[in-house]
C-alpha positions as semicolon CSV with decimal commas, in nm:
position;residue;x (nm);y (nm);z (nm)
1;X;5,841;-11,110;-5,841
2;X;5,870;-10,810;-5,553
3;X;5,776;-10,804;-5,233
4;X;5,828;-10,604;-4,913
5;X;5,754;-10,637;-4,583
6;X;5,575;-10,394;-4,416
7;X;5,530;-10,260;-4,059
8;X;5,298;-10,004;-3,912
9;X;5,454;-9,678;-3,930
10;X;5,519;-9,338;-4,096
11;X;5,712;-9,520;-4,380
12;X;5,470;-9,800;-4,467
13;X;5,253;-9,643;-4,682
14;X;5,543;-9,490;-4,872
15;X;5,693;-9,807;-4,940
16;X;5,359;-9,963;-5,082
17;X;5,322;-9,645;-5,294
18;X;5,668;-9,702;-5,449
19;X;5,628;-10,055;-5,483
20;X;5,326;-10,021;-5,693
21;X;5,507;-9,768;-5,909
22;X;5,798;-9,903;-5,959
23;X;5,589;-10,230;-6,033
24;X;5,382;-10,021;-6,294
25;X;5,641;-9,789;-6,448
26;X;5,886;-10,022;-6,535
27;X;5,618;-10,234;-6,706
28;X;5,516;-9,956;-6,875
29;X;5,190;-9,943;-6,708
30;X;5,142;-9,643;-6,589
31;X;4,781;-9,607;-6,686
32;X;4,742;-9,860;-6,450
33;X;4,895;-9,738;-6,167
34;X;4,592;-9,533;-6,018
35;X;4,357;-9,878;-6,075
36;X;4,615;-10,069;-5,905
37;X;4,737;-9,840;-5,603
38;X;4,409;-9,751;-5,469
39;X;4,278;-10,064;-5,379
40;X;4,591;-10,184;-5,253
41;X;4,673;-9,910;-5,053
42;X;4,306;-9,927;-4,903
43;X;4,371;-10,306;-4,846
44;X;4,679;-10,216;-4,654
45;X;4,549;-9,973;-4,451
46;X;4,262;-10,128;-4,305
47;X;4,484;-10,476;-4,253
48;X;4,690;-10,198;-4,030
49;X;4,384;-10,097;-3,864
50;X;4,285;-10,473;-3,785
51;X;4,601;-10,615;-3,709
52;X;4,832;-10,340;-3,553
53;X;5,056;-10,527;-3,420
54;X;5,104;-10,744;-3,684
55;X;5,348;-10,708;-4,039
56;X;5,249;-10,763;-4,388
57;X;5,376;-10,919;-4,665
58;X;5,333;-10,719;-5,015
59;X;5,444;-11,012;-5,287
60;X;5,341;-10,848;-5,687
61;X;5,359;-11,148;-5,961
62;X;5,261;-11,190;-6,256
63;X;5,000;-11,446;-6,411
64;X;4,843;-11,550;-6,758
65;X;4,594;-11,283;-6,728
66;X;4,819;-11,020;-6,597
67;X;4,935;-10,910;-6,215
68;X;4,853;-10,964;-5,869
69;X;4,905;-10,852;-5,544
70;X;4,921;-11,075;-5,252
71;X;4,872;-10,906;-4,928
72;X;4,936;-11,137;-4,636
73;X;4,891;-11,077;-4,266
74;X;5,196;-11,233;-4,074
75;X;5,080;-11,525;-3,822
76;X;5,424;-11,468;-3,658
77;X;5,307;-11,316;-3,367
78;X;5,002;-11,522;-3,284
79;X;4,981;-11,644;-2,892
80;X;5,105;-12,058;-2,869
81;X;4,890;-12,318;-2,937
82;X;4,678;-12,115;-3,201
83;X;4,696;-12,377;-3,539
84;X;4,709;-12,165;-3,802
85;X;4,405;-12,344;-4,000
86;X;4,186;-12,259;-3,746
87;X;4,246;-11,885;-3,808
88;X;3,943;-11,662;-3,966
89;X;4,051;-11,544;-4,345
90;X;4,101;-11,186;-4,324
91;X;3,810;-10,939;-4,376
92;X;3,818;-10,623;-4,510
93;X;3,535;-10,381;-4,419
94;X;3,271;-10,319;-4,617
95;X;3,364;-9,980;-4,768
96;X;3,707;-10,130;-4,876
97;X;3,557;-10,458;-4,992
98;X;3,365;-10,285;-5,209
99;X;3,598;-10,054;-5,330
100;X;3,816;-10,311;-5,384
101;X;3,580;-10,502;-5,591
102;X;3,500;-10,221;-5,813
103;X;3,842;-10,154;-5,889
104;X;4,040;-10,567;-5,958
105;X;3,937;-10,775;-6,201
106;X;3,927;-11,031;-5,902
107;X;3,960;-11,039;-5,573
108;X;4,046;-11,399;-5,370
109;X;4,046;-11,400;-5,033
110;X;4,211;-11,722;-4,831
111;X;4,352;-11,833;-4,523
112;X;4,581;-11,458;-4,445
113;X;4,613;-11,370;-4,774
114;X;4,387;-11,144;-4,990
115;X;4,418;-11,128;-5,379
116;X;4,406;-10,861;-5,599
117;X;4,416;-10,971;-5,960
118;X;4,453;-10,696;-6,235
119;X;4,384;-10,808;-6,572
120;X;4,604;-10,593;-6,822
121;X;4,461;-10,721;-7,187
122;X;4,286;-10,412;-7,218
123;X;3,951;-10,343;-7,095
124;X;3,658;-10,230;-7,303
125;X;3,536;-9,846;-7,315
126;X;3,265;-9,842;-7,105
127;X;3,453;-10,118;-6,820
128;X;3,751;-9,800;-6,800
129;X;3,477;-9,507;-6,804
130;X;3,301;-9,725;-6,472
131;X;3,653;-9,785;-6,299
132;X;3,743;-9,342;-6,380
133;X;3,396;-9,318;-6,227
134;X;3,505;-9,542;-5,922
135;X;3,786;-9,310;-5,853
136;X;3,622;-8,972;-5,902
137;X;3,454;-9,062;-5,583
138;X;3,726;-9,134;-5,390
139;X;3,965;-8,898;-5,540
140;X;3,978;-8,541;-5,693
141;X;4,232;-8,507;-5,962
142;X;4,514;-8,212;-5,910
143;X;4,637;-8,023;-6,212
144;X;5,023;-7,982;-6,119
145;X;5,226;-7,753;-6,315
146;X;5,562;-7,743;-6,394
């Protein structure tokens, strides 16, 4: 299992980014590693936009039908007297939602913890042509040469 705990900042996003990689290259995933970091990232950032002054727990595990991300906002620095089962399960906005949806196999969202489940079985042609699609939007590819 990794995890990392992140604060707002310059660094934060860095730190995801090679969290994800190192999670995906040393797994020899790397044709994951797009399909994974983009919704994560995008999770992350609009948790920072939510909760500013909050941290975040990044935990990666794996599971029978491959990884998952746990993103968790920290209830550390909630005023007194606030029970942490009344709290509101966190919600992403709607452009990240569905982004996120489009791009993990599943998506679980409880008490301060969202779940991004990537299934890594192999997907079918046309399920990796949709999620290229997905990206193309969001993304223009760079040709970088050596």
């Amino acid at each position: 299992m990794e995890n990392t705990v992140i604060q707002i900042g310059s660094n934060s996003v860095r730190r995801v980014e090679d969290l994800v990689a190192s999670v995906c290259y040393d797994n020899h995933l790397a044709n994951y590693h797009a399909i994974i970091s983009v919704p994560v990232l995008a999770t992350i950032q609009s948790f920072f936009h939510k909760y500013p002054d909050d941290t975040l727990l990044l935990a990666c595990n794996y599971c029978r039908k491959g990884l998952y991300f746990d993103i968790t906002v920290s209830t550390d620095a909630l005023p007194a007297g606030v029970n942490q089962t009344e709290l509101p399960s966190p919600i992403l906005s709607s452009d990240v939602q569905s982004l996120v949806n489009q791009l993990a196999d599943e998506v679980e969202i409880s008490d301060n913890t969202v779940r991004l489940l990537f299934c890594l079985n192999g997907i079918g042609d046309n399920e990796s042509e949709r999620r290229r699609s997905v990206l193309a939007r969001f993304y223009q590819p760079v040709l970088i040469e050596s």
